C-alpha cells in the first residue's frame, strides 16, 4: 500500500473521473470508543469553481447515522523519513486515536499526522463502512 497514490478532489473531476456520490466522502468528527457509531458529515464535490480555483470538497451537512465495521480496512496519509506523503495502513482503533488527538490539537505518533479530514468510504451490502481512505483536500 505504500505506493498507493494520495487522492484528491481533482481525481474525481479529471477528464476520466473516479465515480463519486456525496455519501462516498465524509468529514469524520470521531468514532465512539464503545461502539461502531461514526460521527460524520457528507461532502459535495465542486469541480467547476467560478473563481477558477482547484476542485474541492464542500461540507454538505450531517446525514446518518453512520456505522463502521471494527474490521474496516483503513489507509491514512502519512510521511516517510524523507518527508514524502504516502498511504499508511491502519485500523479503526488507530483512526479513532488520530481523530481524537487532532481534534484536541495534540501531536500524533509518526508516521501518522493531522492531515485533511476527508475520507473516501466504502460500504458493505448492509450499509456499514468497510473501508476508509484519507484524501487530500484540493
Short mmCIF file of N, CA and C in Angstrom, two decimals:
data_model
loop_
_atom_site.label_atom_id
_atom_site.label_comp_id
_atom_site.label_asym_id
_atom_site.label_seq_id
_atom_site.Cartn_x
_atom_site.Cartn_y
_atom_site.Cartn_z
N UNK A 1 0.82 -1.19 0.00
CA UNK A 1 0.00 0.00 0.00
C UNK A 1 0.87 1.26 0.00
N UNK A 2 2.14 1.14 0.24
CA UNK A 2 2.99 2.32 0.37
C UNK A 2 3.10 3.13 -0.92
N UNK A 3 2.81 2.49 -2.08
CA UNK A 3 2.90 3.27 -3.30
C UNK A 3 1.53 3.65 -3.85
N UNK A 4 0.50 3.54 -3.03
CA UNK A 4 -0.84 3.98 -3.43
C UNK A 4 -0.85 5.50 -3.52
N UNK A 5 -1.44 6.02 -4.60
CA UNK A 5 -1.49 7.47 -4.81
C UNK A 5 -2.39 8.12 -3.76
N UNK A 6 -1.95 9.23 -3.24
CA UNK A 6 -2.79 10.05 -2.36
C UNK A 6 -3.78 10.78 -3.27
N UNK A 7 -5.07 10.53 -3.09
CA UNK A 7 -6.08 11.09 -3.98
C UNK A 7 -6.63 12.41 -3.44
N UNK A 8 -7.18 13.20 -4.36
CA UNK A 8 -7.75 14.50 -4.00
C UNK A 8 -9.04 14.70 -4.79
N UNK A 9 -9.69 15.83 -4.57
CA UNK A 9 -10.91 16.17 -5.33
C UNK A 9 -10.62 16.21 -6.82
N UNK A 10 -9.43 16.60 -7.20
CA UNK A 10 -9.05 16.68 -8.61
C UNK A 10 -9.21 15.33 -9.31
N UNK A 11 -8.94 14.24 -8.60
CA UNK A 11 -9.08 12.91 -9.19
C UNK A 11 -10.52 12.58 -9.55
N UNK A 12 -11.47 13.17 -8.84
CA UNK A 12 -12.89 12.93 -9.10
C UNK A 12 -13.43 13.89 -10.16
N UNK A 13 -12.62 14.88 -10.56
CA UNK A 13 -13.03 15.87 -11.56
C UNK A 13 -12.17 15.80 -12.82
N UNK A 14 -11.33 14.81 -12.94
CA UNK A 14 -10.42 14.70 -14.08
C UNK A 14 -11.20 14.35 -15.35
N UNK A 15 -10.56 14.41 -16.53
CA UNK A 15 -11.26 14.04 -17.77
C UNK A 15 -11.82 12.61 -17.73
N UNK A 16 -11.15 11.71 -17.01
CA UNK A 16 -11.68 10.36 -16.78
C UNK A 16 -11.84 10.23 -15.26
N UNK A 17 -12.95 10.78 -14.72
CA UNK A 17 -13.08 10.90 -13.27
C UNK A 17 -13.37 9.56 -12.59
N UNK A 18 -12.95 9.47 -11.33
CA UNK A 18 -13.37 8.37 -10.49
C UNK A 18 -14.85 8.55 -10.18
N UNK A 19 -15.61 7.46 -10.01
CA UNK A 19 -17.03 7.62 -9.67
C UNK A 19 -17.18 8.30 -8.30
N UNK A 20 -18.22 9.12 -8.16
CA UNK A 20 -18.39 9.87 -6.92
C UNK A 20 -19.87 10.08 -6.59
N UNK A 21 -20.22 9.87 -5.33
CA UNK A 21 -21.51 10.25 -4.77
C UNK A 21 -21.22 10.92 -3.44
N UNK A 22 -22.09 11.84 -3.00
CA UNK A 22 -21.78 12.62 -1.80
C UNK A 22 -21.58 11.76 -0.57
N UNK A 23 -22.24 10.61 -0.46
CA UNK A 23 -22.05 9.76 0.71
C UNK A 23 -20.70 9.03 0.68
N UNK A 24 -19.96 9.16 -0.44
CA UNK A 24 -18.67 8.48 -0.56
C UNK A 24 -17.54 9.19 0.17
N UNK A 25 -17.65 10.51 0.37
CA UNK A 25 -16.58 11.26 1.04
C UNK A 25 -17.16 11.92 2.29
N UNK A 26 -16.58 11.57 3.43
CA UNK A 26 -17.07 12.06 4.71
C UNK A 26 -16.01 12.88 5.42
N UNK A 27 -16.46 13.89 6.16
CA UNK A 27 -15.63 14.56 7.15
C UNK A 27 -15.99 13.90 8.47
N UNK A 28 -15.02 13.27 9.10
CA UNK A 28 -15.31 12.44 10.27
C UNK A 28 -15.00 13.20 11.56
N UNK A 29 -16.02 13.34 12.39
CA UNK A 29 -15.85 14.02 13.68
C UNK A 29 -15.23 13.08 14.71
N UNK A 30 -15.53 11.80 14.62
CA UNK A 30 -14.98 10.84 15.56
C UNK A 30 -15.75 9.54 15.51
N UNK A 31 -15.19 8.54 16.19
CA UNK A 31 -15.81 7.22 16.28
C UNK A 31 -16.01 6.94 17.76
N UNK A 32 -17.22 6.57 18.14
CA UNK A 32 -17.50 6.27 19.54
C UNK A 32 -16.58 5.16 20.04
N UNK A 33 -15.95 5.34 21.21
CA UNK A 33 -15.00 4.33 21.69
C UNK A 33 -15.64 3.00 22.07
N UNK A 34 -16.91 3.01 22.45
CA UNK A 34 -17.52 1.78 22.93
C UNK A 34 -18.41 1.08 21.90
N UNK A 35 -18.59 1.68 20.75
CA UNK A 35 -19.39 1.01 19.72
C UNK A 35 -18.91 1.41 18.34
N UNK A 36 -19.75 1.18 17.34
CA UNK A 36 -19.32 1.38 15.96
C UNK A 36 -19.93 2.61 15.31
N UNK A 37 -20.52 3.51 16.11
CA UNK A 37 -21.10 4.73 15.53
C UNK A 37 -20.01 5.72 15.14
N UNK A 38 -20.18 6.31 14.00
CA UNK A 38 -19.19 7.24 13.47
C UNK A 38 -19.91 8.57 13.23
N UNK A 39 -19.41 9.64 13.84
CA UNK A 39 -19.95 10.97 13.61
C UNK A 39 -19.33 11.56 12.36
N UNK A 40 -20.15 11.96 11.39
CA UNK A 40 -19.58 12.43 10.13
C UNK A 40 -20.57 13.33 9.39
N UNK A 41 -20.02 14.10 8.47
CA UNK A 41 -20.83 14.88 7.53
C UNK A 41 -20.44 14.48 6.11
N UNK A 42 -21.43 14.56 5.21
CA UNK A 42 -21.16 14.29 3.80
C UNK A 42 -20.55 15.52 3.15
N UNK A 43 -19.95 15.31 1.98
CA UNK A 43 -19.33 16.41 1.25
C UNK A 43 -19.76 16.40 -0.20
N UNK A 44 -20.09 17.58 -0.72
CA UNK A 44 -20.34 17.74 -2.14
C UNK A 44 -19.00 17.95 -2.83
N UNK A 45 -18.92 17.50 -4.05
CA UNK A 45 -17.73 17.70 -4.87
C UNK A 45 -17.97 18.91 -5.77
N UNK A 46 -17.07 19.89 -5.71
CA UNK A 46 -17.18 21.09 -6.55
C UNK A 46 -16.05 21.01 -7.59
N UNK A 47 -16.44 20.67 -8.84
CA UNK A 47 -15.44 20.55 -9.90
C UNK A 47 -15.21 21.86 -10.63
N UNK A 48 -16.29 22.60 -10.86
CA UNK A 48 -16.19 23.82 -11.67
C UNK A 48 -16.43 25.03 -10.77
N UNK A 49 -15.34 25.51 -10.21
CA UNK A 49 -15.40 26.64 -9.30
C UNK A 49 -15.38 27.93 -10.13
N UNK A 50 -16.38 28.80 -9.98
CA UNK A 50 -16.41 30.04 -10.77
C UNK A 50 -15.20 30.94 -10.53
N UNK A 51 -14.54 30.79 -9.38
CA UNK A 51 -13.34 31.60 -9.10
C UNK A 51 -12.11 31.05 -9.80
N UNK A 52 -12.24 29.88 -10.44
CA UNK A 52 -11.11 29.30 -11.15
C UNK A 52 -10.18 28.49 -10.26
N UNK A 53 -10.56 28.31 -8.99
CA UNK A 53 -9.72 27.52 -8.10
C UNK A 53 -9.81 26.03 -8.44
N UNK A 54 -8.95 25.25 -7.81
CA UNK A 54 -8.94 23.81 -7.99
C UNK A 54 -10.24 23.20 -7.46
N UNK A 55 -10.62 22.03 -7.95
CA UNK A 55 -11.78 21.33 -7.38
C UNK A 55 -11.58 21.11 -5.88
N UNK A 56 -12.70 21.02 -5.15
CA UNK A 56 -12.62 20.84 -3.71
C UNK A 56 -13.87 20.16 -3.19
N UNK A 57 -13.81 19.70 -1.94
CA UNK A 57 -14.96 19.12 -1.26
C UNK A 57 -15.59 20.21 -0.40
N UNK A 58 -16.91 20.29 -0.43
CA UNK A 58 -17.64 21.29 0.32
C UNK A 58 -18.60 20.56 1.26
N UNK A 59 -18.51 20.85 2.56
CA UNK A 59 -19.34 20.16 3.53
C UNK A 59 -20.81 20.36 3.22
N UNK A 60 -21.53 19.25 3.19
CA UNK A 60 -22.94 19.24 2.80
C UNK A 60 -23.86 19.23 4.01
N UNK A 61 -23.45 18.64 5.09
CA UNK A 61 -24.30 18.58 6.28
C UNK A 61 -24.32 17.18 6.87
N UNK A 62 -24.75 17.12 8.11
CA UNK A 62 -24.76 15.84 8.82
C UNK A 62 -25.91 14.98 8.33
N UNK A 63 -25.57 13.82 7.88
CA UNK A 63 -26.54 12.81 7.48
C UNK A 63 -26.09 11.54 8.19
N UNK A 64 -26.99 10.71 8.56
CA UNK A 64 -26.53 9.49 9.22
C UNK A 64 -27.69 8.80 9.88
N UNK A 65 -27.47 7.93 10.78
CA UNK A 65 -26.16 7.63 11.36
C UNK A 65 -25.29 6.78 10.44
N UNK A 66 -23.99 6.84 10.69
CA UNK A 66 -23.02 6.01 10.00
C UNK A 66 -22.50 4.99 10.99
N UNK A 67 -22.20 3.82 10.49
CA UNK A 67 -21.63 2.76 11.31
C UNK A 67 -20.40 2.23 10.61
N UNK A 68 -19.37 1.92 11.38
CA UNK A 68 -18.12 1.41 10.81
C UNK A 68 -17.85 0.02 11.38
N UNK A 69 -17.43 -0.88 10.51
CA UNK A 69 -17.07 -2.21 10.95
C UNK A 69 -15.76 -2.15 11.74
N UNK A 70 -15.66 -2.86 12.87
CA UNK A 70 -14.38 -2.88 13.61
C UNK A 70 -13.24 -3.44 12.76
N UNK A 71 -13.57 -4.20 11.73
CA UNK A 71 -12.55 -4.78 10.84
C UNK A 71 -12.35 -3.95 9.57
N UNK A 72 -12.86 -2.74 9.53
CA UNK A 72 -12.74 -1.91 8.33
C UNK A 72 -11.27 -1.74 7.95
N UNK A 73 -11.01 -1.75 6.65
CA UNK A 73 -9.67 -1.51 6.13
C UNK A 73 -9.47 0.00 6.07
N UNK A 74 -8.43 0.49 6.72
CA UNK A 74 -8.18 1.93 6.83
C UNK A 74 -6.82 2.26 6.20
N UNK A 75 -6.75 3.37 5.47
CA UNK A 75 -5.49 3.88 4.93
C UNK A 75 -5.43 5.37 5.22
N UNK A 76 -4.37 5.79 5.92
CA UNK A 76 -4.22 7.19 6.30
C UNK A 76 -2.99 7.78 5.62
N UNK A 77 -3.04 9.08 5.38
CA UNK A 77 -1.89 9.77 4.81
C UNK A 77 -0.83 9.89 5.90
N UNK A 78 0.37 9.48 5.57
CA UNK A 78 1.50 9.60 6.50
C UNK A 78 2.70 10.12 5.76
N UNK A 79 3.82 10.21 6.44
CA UNK A 79 5.04 10.69 5.80
C UNK A 79 6.16 9.68 6.01
N UNK A 80 7.06 9.64 5.04
CA UNK A 80 8.24 8.80 5.13
C UNK A 80 9.35 9.58 5.82
N UNK A 81 10.49 8.95 6.01
CA UNK A 81 11.64 9.63 6.61
C UNK A 81 12.12 10.80 5.77
N UNK A 82 11.84 10.76 4.47
CA UNK A 82 12.26 11.85 3.59
C UNK A 82 11.14 12.86 3.37
N UNK A 83 10.12 12.84 4.23
CA UNK A 83 9.01 13.79 4.21
C UNK A 83 8.13 13.65 2.97
N UNK A 84 8.11 12.47 2.36
CA UNK A 84 7.22 12.19 1.24
C UNK A 84 5.88 11.71 1.78
N UNK A 85 4.78 12.12 1.16
CA UNK A 85 3.46 11.64 1.56
C UNK A 85 3.23 10.26 0.97
N UNK A 86 2.60 9.40 1.76
CA UNK A 86 2.26 8.08 1.29
C UNK A 86 1.09 7.56 2.11
N UNK A 87 0.45 6.51 1.62
CA UNK A 87 -0.66 5.91 2.32
C UNK A 87 -0.11 4.86 3.30
N UNK A 88 -0.62 4.91 4.53
CA UNK A 88 -0.17 4.02 5.59
C UNK A 88 -1.36 3.15 6.01
N UNK A 89 -1.22 1.83 6.01
CA UNK A 89 -2.32 1.01 6.51
C UNK A 89 -2.55 1.24 7.99
N UNK A 90 -3.80 1.24 8.39
CA UNK A 90 -4.16 1.46 9.80
C UNK A 90 -5.40 0.62 10.10
N UNK A 91 -5.84 0.69 11.33
CA UNK A 91 -7.10 0.03 11.69
C UNK A 91 -8.03 1.07 12.32
N UNK A 92 -9.23 0.65 12.66
CA UNK A 92 -10.24 1.57 13.19
C UNK A 92 -9.77 2.20 14.50
N UNK A 93 -9.11 1.42 15.38
CA UNK A 93 -8.63 1.98 16.65
C UNK A 93 -7.58 3.06 16.42
N UNK A 94 -6.66 2.85 15.46
CA UNK A 94 -5.65 3.87 15.16
C UNK A 94 -6.32 5.12 14.59
N UNK A 95 -7.31 4.94 13.72
CA UNK A 95 -8.03 6.09 13.18
C UNK A 95 -8.72 6.86 14.30
N UNK A 96 -9.33 6.15 15.23
CA UNK A 96 -10.02 6.79 16.37
C UNK A 96 -9.03 7.66 17.15
N UNK A 97 -7.84 7.14 17.42
CA UNK A 97 -6.82 7.90 18.17
C UNK A 97 -6.39 9.13 17.39
N UNK A 98 -6.13 8.97 16.09
CA UNK A 98 -5.71 10.10 15.26
C UNK A 98 -6.79 11.18 15.26
N UNK A 99 -8.04 10.79 15.05
CA UNK A 99 -9.13 11.77 15.04
C UNK A 99 -9.23 12.50 16.37
N UNK A 100 -9.17 11.76 17.49
CA UNK A 100 -9.30 12.39 18.80
C UNK A 100 -8.15 13.34 19.10
N UNK A 101 -6.92 12.91 18.79
CA UNK A 101 -5.76 13.78 19.08
C UNK A 101 -5.77 15.02 18.19
N UNK A 102 -6.10 14.85 16.92
CA UNK A 102 -6.11 16.01 16.02
C UNK A 102 -7.19 17.00 16.43
N UNK A 103 -8.34 16.51 16.87
CA UNK A 103 -9.43 17.39 17.30
C UNK A 103 -9.00 18.22 18.51
N UNK A 104 -8.14 17.64 19.37
CA UNK A 104 -7.66 18.35 20.56
C UNK A 104 -6.34 19.08 20.32
N UNK A 105 -5.86 19.06 19.07
CA UNK A 105 -4.60 19.73 18.69
C UNK A 105 -3.40 19.13 19.41
N UNK A 106 -3.44 17.82 19.66
CA UNK A 106 -2.30 17.10 20.25
C UNK A 106 -1.49 16.48 19.13
N UNK A 107 -0.20 16.27 19.34
CA UNK A 107 0.60 15.61 18.30
C UNK A 107 0.18 14.15 18.13
N UNK A 108 0.34 13.66 16.93
CA UNK A 108 0.01 12.29 16.59
C UNK A 108 1.32 11.54 16.36
N UNK A 109 1.36 10.28 16.80
CA UNK A 109 2.58 9.48 16.64
C UNK A 109 2.87 9.22 15.17
N UNK A 110 4.14 9.40 14.76
CA UNK A 110 4.53 9.08 13.39
C UNK A 110 4.26 7.60 13.10
N UNK A 111 3.98 7.25 11.89
CA UNK A 111 4.06 8.06 10.67
C UNK A 111 2.79 8.84 10.38
N UNK A 112 1.80 8.78 11.27
CA UNK A 112 0.55 9.49 11.03
C UNK A 112 0.71 10.98 11.32
N UNK A 113 -0.25 11.77 10.84
CA UNK A 113 -0.23 13.20 11.09
C UNK A 113 -1.66 13.72 11.07
N UNK A 114 -1.83 14.95 11.49
CA UNK A 114 -3.15 15.57 11.44
C UNK A 114 -3.33 16.19 10.06
N UNK A 115 -3.71 15.37 9.13
CA UNK A 115 -3.89 15.80 7.76
C UNK A 115 -5.33 16.20 7.50
N UNK A 116 -5.69 16.25 6.25
CA UNK A 116 -7.04 16.67 5.88
C UNK A 116 -8.10 15.72 6.43
N UNK A 117 -9.21 16.26 6.87
CA UNK A 117 -10.28 15.46 7.45
C UNK A 117 -11.32 15.11 6.38
N UNK A 118 -10.85 14.48 5.31
CA UNK A 118 -11.71 13.99 4.24
C UNK A 118 -11.36 12.54 3.99
N UNK A 119 -12.37 11.68 4.00
CA UNK A 119 -12.14 10.24 3.89
C UNK A 119 -13.11 9.65 2.88
N UNK A 120 -12.57 8.91 1.91
CA UNK A 120 -13.42 8.16 1.00
C UNK A 120 -13.80 6.87 1.72
N UNK A 121 -15.09 6.55 1.74
CA UNK A 121 -15.54 5.36 2.45
C UNK A 121 -16.22 4.40 1.47
N UNK A 122 -16.06 3.12 1.75
CA UNK A 122 -16.73 2.05 1.01
C UNK A 122 -17.65 1.34 1.97
N UNK A 123 -18.84 1.01 1.49
CA UNK A 123 -19.86 0.37 2.32
C UNK A 123 -20.01 -1.09 1.92
N UNK A 124 -20.35 -1.93 2.91
CA UNK A 124 -20.69 -3.32 2.59
C UNK A 124 -22.17 -3.40 2.22
N UNK A 125 -22.65 -4.60 1.95
CA UNK A 125 -24.04 -4.76 1.50
C UNK A 125 -25.06 -4.35 2.55
N UNK A 126 -24.67 -4.30 3.83
CA UNK A 126 -25.57 -3.88 4.91
C UNK A 126 -25.51 -2.38 5.16
N UNK A 127 -24.68 -1.65 4.40
CA UNK A 127 -24.56 -0.21 4.58
C UNK A 127 -23.58 0.19 5.67
N UNK A 128 -22.79 -0.76 6.17
CA UNK A 128 -21.77 -0.49 7.18
C UNK A 128 -20.47 -0.15 6.47
N UNK A 129 -19.73 0.83 6.99
CA UNK A 129 -18.47 1.23 6.36
C UNK A 129 -17.43 0.12 6.54
N UNK A 130 -16.92 -0.36 5.39
CA UNK A 130 -15.95 -1.46 5.39
C UNK A 130 -14.55 -0.98 5.01
N UNK A 131 -14.44 0.23 4.46
CA UNK A 131 -13.16 0.78 4.06
C UNK A 131 -13.13 2.28 4.21
N UNK A 132 -12.00 2.82 4.68
CA UNK A 132 -11.84 4.26 4.90
C UNK A 132 -10.47 4.66 4.38
N UNK A 133 -10.43 5.60 3.43
CA UNK A 133 -9.16 6.07 2.87
C UNK A 133 -9.11 7.58 2.96
N UNK A 134 -8.09 8.12 3.61
CA UNK A 134 -7.95 9.57 3.76
C UNK A 134 -7.62 10.21 2.41
N UNK A 135 -8.17 11.40 2.17
CA UNK A 135 -7.97 12.14 0.92
C UNK A 135 -7.38 13.51 1.20
N UNK A 136 -6.63 14.04 0.23
CA UNK A 136 -6.21 15.44 0.30
C UNK A 136 -7.41 16.31 -0.03
N UNK A 137 -7.48 17.46 0.57
CA UNK A 137 -8.42 18.50 0.12
C UNK A 137 -7.68 19.30 -0.92
N UNK A 138 -8.27 19.48 -2.09
CA UNK A 138 -7.62 20.26 -3.14
C UNK A 138 -7.85 21.72 -2.92
#
